[in-house]
Coordinates of C-alpha atoms in Angstrom, one line a residue:
X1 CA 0.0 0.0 0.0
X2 CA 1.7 3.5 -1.1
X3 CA 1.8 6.3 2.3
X4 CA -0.3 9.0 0.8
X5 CA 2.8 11.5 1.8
X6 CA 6.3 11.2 0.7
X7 CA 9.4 14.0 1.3
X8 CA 11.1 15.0 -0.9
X9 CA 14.5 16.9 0.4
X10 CA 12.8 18.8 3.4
X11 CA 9.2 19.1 2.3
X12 CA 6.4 16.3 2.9
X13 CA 4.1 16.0 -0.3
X14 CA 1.2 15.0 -0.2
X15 CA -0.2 12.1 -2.7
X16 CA -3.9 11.8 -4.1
X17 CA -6.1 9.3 -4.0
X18 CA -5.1 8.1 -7.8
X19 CA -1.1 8.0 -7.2
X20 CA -1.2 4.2 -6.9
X21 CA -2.2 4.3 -10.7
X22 CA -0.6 7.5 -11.4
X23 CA 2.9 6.9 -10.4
X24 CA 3.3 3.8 -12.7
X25 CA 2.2 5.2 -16.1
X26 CA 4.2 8.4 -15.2
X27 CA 7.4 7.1 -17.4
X28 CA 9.2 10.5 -17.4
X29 CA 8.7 10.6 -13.5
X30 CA 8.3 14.1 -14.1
X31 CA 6.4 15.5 -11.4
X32 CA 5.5 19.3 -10.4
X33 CA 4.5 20.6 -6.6
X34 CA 0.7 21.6 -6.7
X35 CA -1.1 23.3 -3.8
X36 CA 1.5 20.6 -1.7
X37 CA 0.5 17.3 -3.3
X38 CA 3.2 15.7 -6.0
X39 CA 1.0 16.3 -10.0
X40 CA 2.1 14.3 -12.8
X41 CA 3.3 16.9 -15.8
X42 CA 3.4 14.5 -18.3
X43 CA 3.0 10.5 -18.3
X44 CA 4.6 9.6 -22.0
X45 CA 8.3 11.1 -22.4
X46 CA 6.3 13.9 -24.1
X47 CA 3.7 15.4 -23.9
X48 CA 2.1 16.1 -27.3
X49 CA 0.0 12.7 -27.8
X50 CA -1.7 14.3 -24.0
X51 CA -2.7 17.4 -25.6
X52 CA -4.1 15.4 -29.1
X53 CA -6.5 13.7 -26.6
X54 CA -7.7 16.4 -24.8
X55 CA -8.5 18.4 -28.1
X56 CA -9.3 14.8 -30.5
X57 CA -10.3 12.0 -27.9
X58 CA -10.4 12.2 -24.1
X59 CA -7.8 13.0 -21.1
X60 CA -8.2 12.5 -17.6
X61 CA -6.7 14.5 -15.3
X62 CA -6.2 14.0 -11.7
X63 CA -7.6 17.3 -10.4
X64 CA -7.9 16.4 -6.2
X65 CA -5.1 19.3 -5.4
X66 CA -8.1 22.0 -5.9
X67 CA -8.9 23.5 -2.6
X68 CA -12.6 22.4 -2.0
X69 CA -14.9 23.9 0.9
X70 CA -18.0 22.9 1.9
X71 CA -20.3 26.0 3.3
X72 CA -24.0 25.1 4.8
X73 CA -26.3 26.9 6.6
X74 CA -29.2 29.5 6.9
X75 CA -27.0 32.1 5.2
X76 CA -25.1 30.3 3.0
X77 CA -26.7 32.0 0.1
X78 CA -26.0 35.5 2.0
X79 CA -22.5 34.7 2.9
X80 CA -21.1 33.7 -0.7
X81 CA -23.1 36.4 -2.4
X82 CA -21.4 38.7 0.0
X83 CA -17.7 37.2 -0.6
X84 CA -17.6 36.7 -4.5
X85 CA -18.5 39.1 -7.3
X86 CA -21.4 37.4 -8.9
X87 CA -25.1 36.6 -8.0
X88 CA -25.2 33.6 -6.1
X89 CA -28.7 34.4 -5.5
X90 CA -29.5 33.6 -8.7
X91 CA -27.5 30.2 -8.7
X92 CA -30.0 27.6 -8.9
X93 CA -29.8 24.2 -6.9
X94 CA -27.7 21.5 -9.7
X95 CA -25.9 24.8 -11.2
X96 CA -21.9 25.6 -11.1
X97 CA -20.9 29.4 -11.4
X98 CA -17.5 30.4 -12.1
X99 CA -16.4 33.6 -9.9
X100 CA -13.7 35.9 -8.7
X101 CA -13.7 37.0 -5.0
X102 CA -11.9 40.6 -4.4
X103 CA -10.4 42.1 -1.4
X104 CA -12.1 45.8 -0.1
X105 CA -9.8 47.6 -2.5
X106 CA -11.8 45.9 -5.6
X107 CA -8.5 43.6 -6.2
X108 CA -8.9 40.4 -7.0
X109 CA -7.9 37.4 -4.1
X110 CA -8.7 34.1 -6.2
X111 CA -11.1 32.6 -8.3
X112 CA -13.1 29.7 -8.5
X113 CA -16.5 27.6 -9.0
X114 CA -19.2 27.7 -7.0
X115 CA -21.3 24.6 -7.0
X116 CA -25.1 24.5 -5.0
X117 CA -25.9 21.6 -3.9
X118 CA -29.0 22.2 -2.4
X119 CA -30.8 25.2 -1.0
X120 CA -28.7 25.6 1.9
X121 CA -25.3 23.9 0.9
X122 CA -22.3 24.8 -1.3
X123 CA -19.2 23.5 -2.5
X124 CA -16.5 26.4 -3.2
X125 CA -13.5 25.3 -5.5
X126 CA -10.2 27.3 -5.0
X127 CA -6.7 27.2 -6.4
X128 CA -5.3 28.9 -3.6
X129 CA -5.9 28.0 0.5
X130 CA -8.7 30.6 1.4
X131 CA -10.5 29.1 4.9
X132 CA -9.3 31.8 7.2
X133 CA -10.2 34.5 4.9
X134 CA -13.4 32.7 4.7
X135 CA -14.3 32.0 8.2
X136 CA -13.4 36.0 9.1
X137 CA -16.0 37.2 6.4
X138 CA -18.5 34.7 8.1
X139 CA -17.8 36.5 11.4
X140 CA -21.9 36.8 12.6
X141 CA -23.5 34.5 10.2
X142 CA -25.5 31.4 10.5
X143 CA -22.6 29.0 8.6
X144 CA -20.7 26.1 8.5
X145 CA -17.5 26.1 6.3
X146 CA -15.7 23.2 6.1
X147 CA -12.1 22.3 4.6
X148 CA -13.3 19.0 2.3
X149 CA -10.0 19.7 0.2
X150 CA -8.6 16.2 1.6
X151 CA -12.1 14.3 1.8
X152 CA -12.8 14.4 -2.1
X153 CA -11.0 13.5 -5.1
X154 CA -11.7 14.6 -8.4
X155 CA -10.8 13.9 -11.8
X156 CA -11.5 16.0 -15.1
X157 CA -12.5 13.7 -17.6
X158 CA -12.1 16.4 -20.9
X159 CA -12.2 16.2 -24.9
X160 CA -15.0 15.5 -27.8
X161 CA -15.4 11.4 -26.5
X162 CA -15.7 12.2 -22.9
X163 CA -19.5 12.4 -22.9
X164 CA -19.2 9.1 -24.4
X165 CA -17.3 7.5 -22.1
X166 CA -19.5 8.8 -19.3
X167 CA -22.7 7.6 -20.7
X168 CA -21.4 4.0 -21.2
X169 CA -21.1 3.8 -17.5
X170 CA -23.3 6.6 -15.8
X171 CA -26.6 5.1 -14.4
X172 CA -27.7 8.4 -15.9
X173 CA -27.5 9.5 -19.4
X174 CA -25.3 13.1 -19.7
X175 CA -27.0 14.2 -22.6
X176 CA -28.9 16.9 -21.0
X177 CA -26.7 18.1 -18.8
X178 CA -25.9 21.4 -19.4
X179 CA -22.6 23.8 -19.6
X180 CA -21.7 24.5 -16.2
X181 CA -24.8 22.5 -14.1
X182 CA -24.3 19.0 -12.5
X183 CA -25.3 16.2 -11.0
X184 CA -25.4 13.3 -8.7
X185 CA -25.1 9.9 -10.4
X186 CA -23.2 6.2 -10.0
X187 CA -20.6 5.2 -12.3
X188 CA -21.1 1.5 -12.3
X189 CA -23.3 1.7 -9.0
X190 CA -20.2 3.8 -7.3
X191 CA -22.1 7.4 -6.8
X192 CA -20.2 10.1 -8.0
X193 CA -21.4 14.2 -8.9
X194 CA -20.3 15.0 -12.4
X195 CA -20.2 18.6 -13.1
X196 CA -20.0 20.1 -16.7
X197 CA -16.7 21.8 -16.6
X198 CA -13.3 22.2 -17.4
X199 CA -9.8 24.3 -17.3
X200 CA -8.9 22.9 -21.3
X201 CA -11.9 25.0 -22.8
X202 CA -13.4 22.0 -24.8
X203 CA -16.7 19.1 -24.0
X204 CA -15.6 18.3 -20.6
X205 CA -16.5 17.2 -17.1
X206 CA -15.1 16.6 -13.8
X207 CA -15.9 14.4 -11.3
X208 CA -16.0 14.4 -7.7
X209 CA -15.8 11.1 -5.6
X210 CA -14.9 9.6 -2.3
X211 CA -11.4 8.6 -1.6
X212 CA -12.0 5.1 -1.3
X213 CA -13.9 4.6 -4.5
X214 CA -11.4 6.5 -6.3
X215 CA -9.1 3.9 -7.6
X216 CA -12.2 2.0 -8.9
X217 CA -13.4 5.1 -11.1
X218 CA -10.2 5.2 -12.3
X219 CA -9.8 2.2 -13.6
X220 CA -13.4 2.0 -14.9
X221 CA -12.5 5.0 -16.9
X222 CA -9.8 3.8 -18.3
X223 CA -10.8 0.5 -19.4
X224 CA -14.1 2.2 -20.8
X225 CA -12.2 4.8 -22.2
X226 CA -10.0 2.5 -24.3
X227 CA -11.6 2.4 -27.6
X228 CA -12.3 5.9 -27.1
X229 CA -8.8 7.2 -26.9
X230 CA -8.9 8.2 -23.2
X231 CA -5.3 8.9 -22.2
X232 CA -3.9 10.4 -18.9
X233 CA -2.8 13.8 -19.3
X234 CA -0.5 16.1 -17.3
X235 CA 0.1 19.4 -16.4
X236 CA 2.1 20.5 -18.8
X237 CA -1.0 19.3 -21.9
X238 CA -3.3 21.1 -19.3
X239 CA -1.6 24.5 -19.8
X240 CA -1.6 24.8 -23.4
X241 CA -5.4 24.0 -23.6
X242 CA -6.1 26.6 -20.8
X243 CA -4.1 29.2 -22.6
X244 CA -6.1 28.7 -26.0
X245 CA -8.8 28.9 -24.0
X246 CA -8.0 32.2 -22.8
X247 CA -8.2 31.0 -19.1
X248 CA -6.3 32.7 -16.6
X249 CA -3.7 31.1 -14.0
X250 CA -3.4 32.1 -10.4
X251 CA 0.5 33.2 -9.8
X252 CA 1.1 33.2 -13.7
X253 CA -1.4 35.5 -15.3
X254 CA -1.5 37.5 -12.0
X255 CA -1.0 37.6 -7.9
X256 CA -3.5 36.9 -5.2
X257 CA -3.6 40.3 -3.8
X258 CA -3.2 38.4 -0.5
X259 CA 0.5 37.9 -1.8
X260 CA 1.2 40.8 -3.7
X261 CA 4.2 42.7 -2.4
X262 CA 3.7 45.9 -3.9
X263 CA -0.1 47.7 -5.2
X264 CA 1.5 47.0 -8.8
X265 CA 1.6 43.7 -9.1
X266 CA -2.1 43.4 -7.7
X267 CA -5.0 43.3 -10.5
X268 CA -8.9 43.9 -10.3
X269 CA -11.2 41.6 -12.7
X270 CA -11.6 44.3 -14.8
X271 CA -8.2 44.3 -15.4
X272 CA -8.3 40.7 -16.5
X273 CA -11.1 40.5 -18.8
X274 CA -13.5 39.1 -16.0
X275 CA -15.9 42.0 -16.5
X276 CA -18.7 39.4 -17.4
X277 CA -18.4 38.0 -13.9
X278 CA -18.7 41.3 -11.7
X279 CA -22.6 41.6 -10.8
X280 CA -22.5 45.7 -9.5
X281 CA -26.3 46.0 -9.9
X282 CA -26.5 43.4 -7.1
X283 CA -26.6 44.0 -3.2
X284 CA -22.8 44.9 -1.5
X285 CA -20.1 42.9 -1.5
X286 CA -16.8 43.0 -1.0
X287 CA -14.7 45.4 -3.2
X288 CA -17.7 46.7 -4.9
X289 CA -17.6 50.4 -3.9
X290 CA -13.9 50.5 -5.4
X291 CA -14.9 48.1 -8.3
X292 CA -17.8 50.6 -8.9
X293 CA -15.4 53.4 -9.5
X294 CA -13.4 51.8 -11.5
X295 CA -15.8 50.4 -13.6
X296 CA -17.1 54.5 -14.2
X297 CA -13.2 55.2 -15.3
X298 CA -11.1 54.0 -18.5
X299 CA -9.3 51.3 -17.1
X300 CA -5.4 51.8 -17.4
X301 CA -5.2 48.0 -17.9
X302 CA -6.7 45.2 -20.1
X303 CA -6.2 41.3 -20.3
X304 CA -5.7 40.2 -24.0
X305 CA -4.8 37.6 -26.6
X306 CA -1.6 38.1 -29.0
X307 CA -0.8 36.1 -31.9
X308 CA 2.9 36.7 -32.6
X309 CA 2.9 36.6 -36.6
X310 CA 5.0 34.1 -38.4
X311 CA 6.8 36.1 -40.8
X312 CA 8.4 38.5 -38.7
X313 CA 9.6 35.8 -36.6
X314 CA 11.0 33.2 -38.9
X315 CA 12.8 36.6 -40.0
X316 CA 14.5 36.9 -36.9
X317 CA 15.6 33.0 -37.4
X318 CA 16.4 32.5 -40.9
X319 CA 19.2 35.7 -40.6
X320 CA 21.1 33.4 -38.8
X321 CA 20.5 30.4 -40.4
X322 CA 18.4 28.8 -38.3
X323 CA 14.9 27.0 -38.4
X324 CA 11.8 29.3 -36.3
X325 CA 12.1 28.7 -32.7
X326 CA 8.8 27.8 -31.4
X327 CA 8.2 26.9 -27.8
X328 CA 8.1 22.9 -27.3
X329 CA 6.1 23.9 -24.1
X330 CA 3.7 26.6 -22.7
X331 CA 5.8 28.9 -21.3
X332 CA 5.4 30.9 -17.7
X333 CA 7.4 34.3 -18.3
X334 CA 7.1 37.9 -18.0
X335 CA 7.5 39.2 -21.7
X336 CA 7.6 42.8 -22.8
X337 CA 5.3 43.8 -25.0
X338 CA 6.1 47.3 -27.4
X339 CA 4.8 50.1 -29.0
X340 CA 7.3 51.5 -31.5
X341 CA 10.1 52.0 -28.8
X342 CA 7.8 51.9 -25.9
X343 CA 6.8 49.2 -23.5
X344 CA 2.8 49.2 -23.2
X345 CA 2.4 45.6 -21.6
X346 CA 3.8 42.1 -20.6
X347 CA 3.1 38.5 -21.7
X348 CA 2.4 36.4 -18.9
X349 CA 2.3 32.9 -20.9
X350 CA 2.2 31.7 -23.9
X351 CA 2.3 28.3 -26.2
X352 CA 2.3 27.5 -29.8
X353 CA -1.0 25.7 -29.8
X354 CA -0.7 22.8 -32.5
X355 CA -4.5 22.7 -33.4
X356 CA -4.2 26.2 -34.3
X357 CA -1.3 25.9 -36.0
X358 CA -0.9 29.7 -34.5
X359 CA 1.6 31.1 -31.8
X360 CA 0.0 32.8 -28.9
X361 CA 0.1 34.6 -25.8
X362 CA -2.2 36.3 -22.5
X363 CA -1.0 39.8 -21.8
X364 CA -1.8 42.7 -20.0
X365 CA -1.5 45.8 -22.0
X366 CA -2.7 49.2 -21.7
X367 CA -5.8 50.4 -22.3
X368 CA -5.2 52.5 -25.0
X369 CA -2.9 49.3 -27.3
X370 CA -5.5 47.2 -26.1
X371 CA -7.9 46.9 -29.1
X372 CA -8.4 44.3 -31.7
X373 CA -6.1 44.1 -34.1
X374 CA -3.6 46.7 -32.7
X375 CA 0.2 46.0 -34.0
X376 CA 2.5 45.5 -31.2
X377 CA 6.1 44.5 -30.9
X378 CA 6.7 41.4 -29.0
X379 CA 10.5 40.3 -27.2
X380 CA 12.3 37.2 -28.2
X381 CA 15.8 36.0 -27.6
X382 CA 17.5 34.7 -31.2
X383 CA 20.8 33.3 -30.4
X384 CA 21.7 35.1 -27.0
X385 CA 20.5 38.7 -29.1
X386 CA 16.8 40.3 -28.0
X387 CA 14.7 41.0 -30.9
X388 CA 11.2 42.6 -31.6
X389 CA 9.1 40.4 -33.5
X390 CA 5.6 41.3 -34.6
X391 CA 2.7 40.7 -32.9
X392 CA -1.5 41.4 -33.1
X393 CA -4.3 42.0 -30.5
X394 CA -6.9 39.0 -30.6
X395 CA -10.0 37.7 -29.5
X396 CA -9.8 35.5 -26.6
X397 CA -10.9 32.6 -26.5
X398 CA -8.0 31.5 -29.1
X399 CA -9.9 28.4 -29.5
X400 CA -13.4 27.8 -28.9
X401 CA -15.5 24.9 -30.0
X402 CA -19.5 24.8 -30.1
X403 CA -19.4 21.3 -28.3
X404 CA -18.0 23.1 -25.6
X405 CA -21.4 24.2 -24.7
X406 CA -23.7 22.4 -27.1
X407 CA -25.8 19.1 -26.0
X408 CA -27.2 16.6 -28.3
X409 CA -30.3 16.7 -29.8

């Protein structure tokens, strides 16, 4: 029986639920530190045939490391409505909303998925620990918030077959559930909830179980997943779906305000294109005077997509007789961005997404260089020498399929 912690040098890991199956088809034994427990970034020596499946077949991903609360109670409704920046109120029982939360200063903390279980019960996802600065905003209120982070494991079962998969084992046909809803089922009479979502941007679910019946979902997964191409997928195939799909990363694409050292390295949802999910017609809650304000100015900031263009940068290559360098990997760097000889913005990653066939990036630029299709300059290092190679303002979501959201007839 594997320990579910191991150290490594001076730190204790934790291990999921899944490492028994994990930790042998891992053949790079490539492993990164998330949120404390030991996450597989690949399984095959590369990762490419991980990132076909989540975009051509199916990938499962073991997901448990989210932070996962559980908040009951009379004002359960009133508490969350109060804490993040959308309308819990109208979040109806079966339903998943994705959110920010801010600090008083309108800046934004984390971000996350709400889930309602029932009327007075919730399950609040997180990337980051955030119990203490729950439990002091529930100072007064009839609630009870509970750390489940260790109690449930999850998996995200994602790509165009994964509602096929599901279906040949679900007591309960997925065909009508909806984009961001869920529901309680069994899974060859084990009961699981299945939610509709995802961090790859494609037909997805996850799926949130009990740690002992975890191994068993697993390996029904996989050995019904089999003529459907299901293959386990790491981190590293994980971050070059999210980036086509235009989803942002906590510590890459910006700083907890919680963590932030200095005001400029702290950002508002505004700032990162999460103006969709601030509610400000609804009743107080946190950071809404300041987000209010804000929201009445030109922002100085915007979140964007770049496409560097081909061209200029197999320029920059062939002049010293080499092919275009394109990254093998999504990439987790600060990046200048340019306006003629002036710095307007940063890259904060970026991949060359291989369905696409394009090269692309999540920046925050200002305001003003922020609109679509504006011509900006973007840094890249050609043989030890910095270069300026051309790049374009996008539409995010780089990539955005219909069966994201679509069910069957």
């Amino acid at each position: 029986m594997i320990r579910n912690t191991i150290f490594t040098g001076h730190t204790e890991m934790n291990l999921t639920p899944f490492f028994e199956r994990t930790s042998k088809l891992n053949e790079a034994q490539e492993w990164r530190n998330w949120s404390g427990y030991l996450a597989a970034t690949k399984y095959e020596l590369t990762h490419d045939n991980e990132y076909f499946a989540i975009r051509t077949k199916a990938a499962l991903l073991d997901i448990t490391p989210l932070y996962k609360y559980r908040i009951q109670g009379i004002d359960a409704e009133s508490f969350l409505d109060r804490l993040v920046t959308r309308n819990i109120r109208i979040c109806k029982i079966g339903q998943v909303m994705y959110t920010p939360w801010c600090d008083e200063e309108g800046k934004q903390i984390d971000d996350g998925t709400v889930h309602r279980l029932a009327k007075e019960d919730f399950r609040l996802t997180s990337a980051e620990p955030n119990l203490e600065w729950l439990l002091l905003n529930a100072e007064g209120m009839d609630v009870d918030i509970t750390d489940k982070s260790k109690e449930i494991a999850a998996l995200a079962l994602q790509g165009p077959n994964s509602r096929a998969i599901l279906n040949a084992l679900a007591s309960d046909r997925l065909d009508s559930l909806k984009y961001f809803w869920l529901m309680e089922t069994r899974l060859d009479g084990i009961p699981v909830t299945i939610s509709r979502t995802g961090y790859t941007g494609d037909l997805g679910y996850e799926i949130w179980i009990q740690p002992e019946d975890a191994l068993d979902v697993w390996d029904l997964l996989i050995e019904q997943g089999e003529v459907f191409g299901i293959t386990p997928a790491g981190l590293h195939a994980l971050d070059m779906a999210r980036i086509e799909a235009g989803l942002i990363l906590l510590d890459v694409d910006y700083v907890s305000s919680r963590q932030a050292v200095v005001n400029l390295r702290k950002s508002s949802p505004f700032e990162l294109g999460l103006e969709w999910a601030v509610k400000l017609k609804k009743n107080d809650f946190i950071g809404k005077q300041a987000l209010e304000i804000e929201h009445s100015q030109t922002p100085e900031w915007e979140f964007a997509g770049l496409e560097i263009q081909w061209d200029d940068l197999e320029a920059h290559y062939r002049k010293v007789g080499l092919p275009p360098g394109l990254p093998g990997l999504a990439w987790r760097t600060s990046t200048p961005i340019y306006k003629r000889n002036n710095q307007v913005g940063y890259a904060t990653s970026g991949t060359w997404s291989p369905i696409l066939k394009r090269y692309i990036a999540l920046a925050h630029i200002k305001s003003e260089y922020a609109k679509l299709g504006t011509q900006l300059k973007f840094e890249l290092n050609v043989e030890h020498y910095r270069k300026l190679t051309s790049a374009v303002v996008v539409k995010t979501p780089f990539f955005d399929p219909e069966r994201k959201r679509s069910c069957p007839e």
